Structure formats: structure tokens, C-alpha cells
mmCIF file of C-alpha atoms in Angstrom:
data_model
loop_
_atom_site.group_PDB
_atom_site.id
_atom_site.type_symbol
_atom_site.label_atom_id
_atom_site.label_comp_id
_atom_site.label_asym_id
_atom_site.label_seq_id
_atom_site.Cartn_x
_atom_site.Cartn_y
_atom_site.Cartn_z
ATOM 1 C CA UNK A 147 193.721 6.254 -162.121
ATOM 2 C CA UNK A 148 195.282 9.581 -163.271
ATOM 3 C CA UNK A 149 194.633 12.896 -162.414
ATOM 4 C CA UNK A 150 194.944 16.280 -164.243
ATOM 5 C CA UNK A 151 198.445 16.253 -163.784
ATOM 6 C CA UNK A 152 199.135 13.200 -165.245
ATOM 7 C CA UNK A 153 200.391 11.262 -162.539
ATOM 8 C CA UNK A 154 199.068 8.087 -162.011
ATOM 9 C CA UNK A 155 197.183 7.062 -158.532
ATOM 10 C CA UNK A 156 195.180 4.426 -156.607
ATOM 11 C CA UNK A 157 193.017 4.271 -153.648
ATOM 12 C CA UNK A 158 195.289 3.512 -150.392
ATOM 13 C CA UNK A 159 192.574 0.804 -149.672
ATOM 14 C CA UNK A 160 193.177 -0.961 -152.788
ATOM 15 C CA UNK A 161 197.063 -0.413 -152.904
ATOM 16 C CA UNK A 162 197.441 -1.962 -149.728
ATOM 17 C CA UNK A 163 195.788 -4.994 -150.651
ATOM 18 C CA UNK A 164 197.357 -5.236 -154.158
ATOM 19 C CA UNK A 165 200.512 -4.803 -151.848
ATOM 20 C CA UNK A 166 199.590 -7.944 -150.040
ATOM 21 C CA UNK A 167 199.671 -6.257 -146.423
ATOM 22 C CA UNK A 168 196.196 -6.809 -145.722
ATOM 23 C CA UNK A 169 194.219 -9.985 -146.383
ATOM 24 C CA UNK A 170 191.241 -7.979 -147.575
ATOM 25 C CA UNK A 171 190.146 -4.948 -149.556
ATOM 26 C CA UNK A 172 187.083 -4.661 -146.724
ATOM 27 C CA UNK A 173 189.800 -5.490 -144.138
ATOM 28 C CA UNK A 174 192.129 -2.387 -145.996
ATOM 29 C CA UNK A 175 189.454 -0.105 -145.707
ATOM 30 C CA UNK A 176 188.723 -0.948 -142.176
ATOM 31 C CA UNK A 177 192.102 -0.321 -140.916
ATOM 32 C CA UNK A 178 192.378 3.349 -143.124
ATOM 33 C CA UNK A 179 189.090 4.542 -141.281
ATOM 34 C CA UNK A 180 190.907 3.904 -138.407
ATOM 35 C CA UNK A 181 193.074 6.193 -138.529
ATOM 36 C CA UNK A 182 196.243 4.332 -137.915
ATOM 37 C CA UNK A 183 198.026 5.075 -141.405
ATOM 38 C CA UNK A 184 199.823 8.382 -142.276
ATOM 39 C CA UNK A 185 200.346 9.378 -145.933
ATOM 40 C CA UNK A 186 203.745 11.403 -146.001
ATOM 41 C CA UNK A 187 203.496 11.832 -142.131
ATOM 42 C CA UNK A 188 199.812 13.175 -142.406
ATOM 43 C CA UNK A 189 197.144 10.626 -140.350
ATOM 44 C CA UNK A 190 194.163 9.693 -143.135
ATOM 45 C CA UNK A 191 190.797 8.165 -142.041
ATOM 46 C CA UNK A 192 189.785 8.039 -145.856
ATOM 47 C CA UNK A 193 189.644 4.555 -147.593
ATOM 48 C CA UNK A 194 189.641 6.624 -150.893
ATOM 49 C CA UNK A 195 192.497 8.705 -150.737
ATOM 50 C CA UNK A 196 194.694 8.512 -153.601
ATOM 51 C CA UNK A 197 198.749 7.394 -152.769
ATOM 52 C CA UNK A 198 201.117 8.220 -155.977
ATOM 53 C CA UNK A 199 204.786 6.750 -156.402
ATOM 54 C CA UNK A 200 206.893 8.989 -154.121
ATOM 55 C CA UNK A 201 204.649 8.816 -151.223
ATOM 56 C CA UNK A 202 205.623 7.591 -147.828
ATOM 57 C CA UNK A 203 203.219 5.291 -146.115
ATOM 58 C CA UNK A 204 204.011 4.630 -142.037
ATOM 59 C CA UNK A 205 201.376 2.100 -140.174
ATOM 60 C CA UNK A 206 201.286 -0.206 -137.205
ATOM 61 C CA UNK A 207 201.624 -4.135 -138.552
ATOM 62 C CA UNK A 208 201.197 -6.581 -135.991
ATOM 63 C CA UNK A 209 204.006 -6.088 -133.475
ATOM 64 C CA UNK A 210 205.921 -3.425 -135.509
ATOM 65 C CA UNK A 211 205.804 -0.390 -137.441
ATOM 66 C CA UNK A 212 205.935 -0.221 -141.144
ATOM 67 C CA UNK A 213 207.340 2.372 -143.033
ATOM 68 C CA UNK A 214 207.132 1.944 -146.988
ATOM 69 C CA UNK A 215 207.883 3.994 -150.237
ATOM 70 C CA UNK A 216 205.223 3.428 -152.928
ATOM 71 C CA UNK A 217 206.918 2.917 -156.412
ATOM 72 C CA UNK A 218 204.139 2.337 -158.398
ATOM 73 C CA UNK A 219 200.498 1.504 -157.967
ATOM 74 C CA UNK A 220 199.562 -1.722 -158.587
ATOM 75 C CA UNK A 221 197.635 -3.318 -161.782
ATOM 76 C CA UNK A 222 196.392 -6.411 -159.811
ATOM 77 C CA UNK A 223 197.087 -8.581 -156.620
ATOM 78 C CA UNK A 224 199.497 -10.644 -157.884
ATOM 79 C CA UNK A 225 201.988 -13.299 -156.483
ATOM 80 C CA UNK A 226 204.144 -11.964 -153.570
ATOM 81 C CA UNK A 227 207.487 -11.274 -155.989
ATOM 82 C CA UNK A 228 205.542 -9.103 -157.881
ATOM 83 C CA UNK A 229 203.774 -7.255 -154.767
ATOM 84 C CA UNK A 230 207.207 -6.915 -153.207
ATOM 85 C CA UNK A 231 207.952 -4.316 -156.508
ATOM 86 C CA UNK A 232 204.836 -1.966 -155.450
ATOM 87 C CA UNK A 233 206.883 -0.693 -152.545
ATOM 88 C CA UNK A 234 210.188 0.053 -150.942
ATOM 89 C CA UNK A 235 210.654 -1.173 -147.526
ATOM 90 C CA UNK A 236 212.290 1.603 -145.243
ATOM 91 C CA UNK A 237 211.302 0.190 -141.921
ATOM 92 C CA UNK A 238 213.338 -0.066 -139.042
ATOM 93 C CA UNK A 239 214.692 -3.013 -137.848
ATOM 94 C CA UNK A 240 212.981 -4.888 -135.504
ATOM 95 C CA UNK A 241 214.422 -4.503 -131.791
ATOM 96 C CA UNK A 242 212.573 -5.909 -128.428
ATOM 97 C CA UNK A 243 212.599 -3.748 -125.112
ATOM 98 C CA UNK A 244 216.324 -5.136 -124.395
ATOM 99 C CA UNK A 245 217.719 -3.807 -127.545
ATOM 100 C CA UNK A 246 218.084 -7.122 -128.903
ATOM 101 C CA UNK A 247 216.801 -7.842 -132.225
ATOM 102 C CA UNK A 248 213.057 -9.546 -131.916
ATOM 103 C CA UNK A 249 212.696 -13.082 -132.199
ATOM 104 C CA UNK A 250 212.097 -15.297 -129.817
ATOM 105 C CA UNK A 251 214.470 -18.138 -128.257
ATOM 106 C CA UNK A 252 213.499 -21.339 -127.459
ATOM 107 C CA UNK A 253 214.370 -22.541 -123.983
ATOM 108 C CA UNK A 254 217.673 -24.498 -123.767
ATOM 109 C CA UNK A 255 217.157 -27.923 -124.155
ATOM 110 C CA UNK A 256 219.968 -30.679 -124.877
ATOM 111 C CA UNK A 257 219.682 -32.189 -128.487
ATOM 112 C CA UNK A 258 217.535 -35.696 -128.333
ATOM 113 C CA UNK A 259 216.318 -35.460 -125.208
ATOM 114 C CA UNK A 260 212.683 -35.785 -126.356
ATOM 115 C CA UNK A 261 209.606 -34.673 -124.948
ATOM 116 C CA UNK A 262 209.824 -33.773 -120.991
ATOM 117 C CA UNK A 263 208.195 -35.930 -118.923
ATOM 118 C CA UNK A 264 205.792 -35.212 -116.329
ATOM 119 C CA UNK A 265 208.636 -33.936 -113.353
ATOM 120 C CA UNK A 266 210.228 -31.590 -116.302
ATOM 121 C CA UNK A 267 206.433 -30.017 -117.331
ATOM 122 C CA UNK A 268 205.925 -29.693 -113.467
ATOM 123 C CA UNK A 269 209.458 -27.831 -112.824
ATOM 124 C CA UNK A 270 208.536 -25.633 -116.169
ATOM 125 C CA UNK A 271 205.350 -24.837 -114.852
ATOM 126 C CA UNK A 272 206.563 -23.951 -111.150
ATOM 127 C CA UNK A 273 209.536 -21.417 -112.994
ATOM 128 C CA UNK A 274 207.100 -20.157 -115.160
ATOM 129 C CA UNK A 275 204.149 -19.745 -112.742
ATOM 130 C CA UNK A 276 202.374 -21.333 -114.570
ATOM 131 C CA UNK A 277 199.238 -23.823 -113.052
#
């Protein structure tokens, strides 16, 4: 889409599913109307507002927040390489409450030692207060 100026555009909605961050275009516009995306640090609620290369996109995505640079707008929803040249990612890394970065450990376990038997699930379950 271009505009007077001669810039080209596309609807956020669209872009972010031709970006491959949400499953769905319905799903896209659902999450613009709620107001949970800001367009160069402005909140929209509009599926059909127009993002431009240059513009700085900053939303919740699952456990983190995403901040991306729109390079161009996108032709069609294509395989992930190409998707990945839509945008820029500036996000932070990901850190937990501890600092650390996220991720989650596995419990230590020696190497072979199989599947725990029924004392081990019953000691996990007593640390973990679990049932």
C-alpha cells in the first residue's frame, strides 16, 4: 500500500502475521484491539493502522517483551528465513527474576539412571509439595 508520500505501508494486523508472530490474521487483529502493541512508543487499538519501514513495534509475546524494527512490509507469509527479513530484532535479552538468563534446568539426575521408581516420585513429590 502507498500513500501520498510515496512510502510504502501495510496494516499492523497483516504485517504481523506475514511476520510469522501470530498464527492468525483474525488472531493479529485480536491482539491489536487489545491494546497491547505500541507503534513508535504510542499504544494502538486499531487492526488497520498502517506500520512503514523505520517504525518501532514493542508488544508482550508469551513470557517476554518484543521489541522489533520493521524493514519492509511484507509481500506474502512466506517461510520463516524470509519472515525473519521483515524485521529487526532489538529485544532484550531474556533474564528471569534472579538475573539469570531464562531457561529452565532440569533437576540433577546422574546419567543412566532411568526412570525413578516409585520411592524417588514419592521423595520428588514430598520436596515439591506436590500430592
Amino acid at each position: 500500500m502507498e500513500d501520498g508520500t510515496g512510502q510504502t505501508g501495510q496494516r499492523i494486523d497483516r504485517w504481523l502475521w506475514c511476520a510469522r508472530f501470530i498464527k492468525s490474521r483474525s488472531l493479529a487483529s485480536g491482539f491489536v484491539q487489545t491494546g497491547r502493541l505500541r507503534v513508535n512508543g504510542e499504544r494502538i487499538s486499531k487492526a488497520s493502522r498502517i506500520v512503514r519501514p523505520g517504525d518501532v513495534l514493542t508488544f508482550p509475546l508469551g513470557p517476554h517483551i518484543r521489541v522489533v524494527k520493521v524493514l519492509a512490509p511484507a509481500a506474502r507469509r512466506g517461510p520463516a528465513p524470509e519472515a525473519r527479513a521483515l524485521y529487526e530484532d532489538m529485544s532484550p535479552p531474556a533474564r528471569t527474576q534472579d538475573g539469570k538468563p531464562d531457561g529452565a534446568t532440569p533437576a540433577a539426575r546422574e546419567s543412566g539412571a532411568g526412570r525413578p521408581t516409585k520411592k524417588d516420585r514419592r521423595n520428588i513429590d514430598a520436596w515439591t509439595g506436590g500430592n
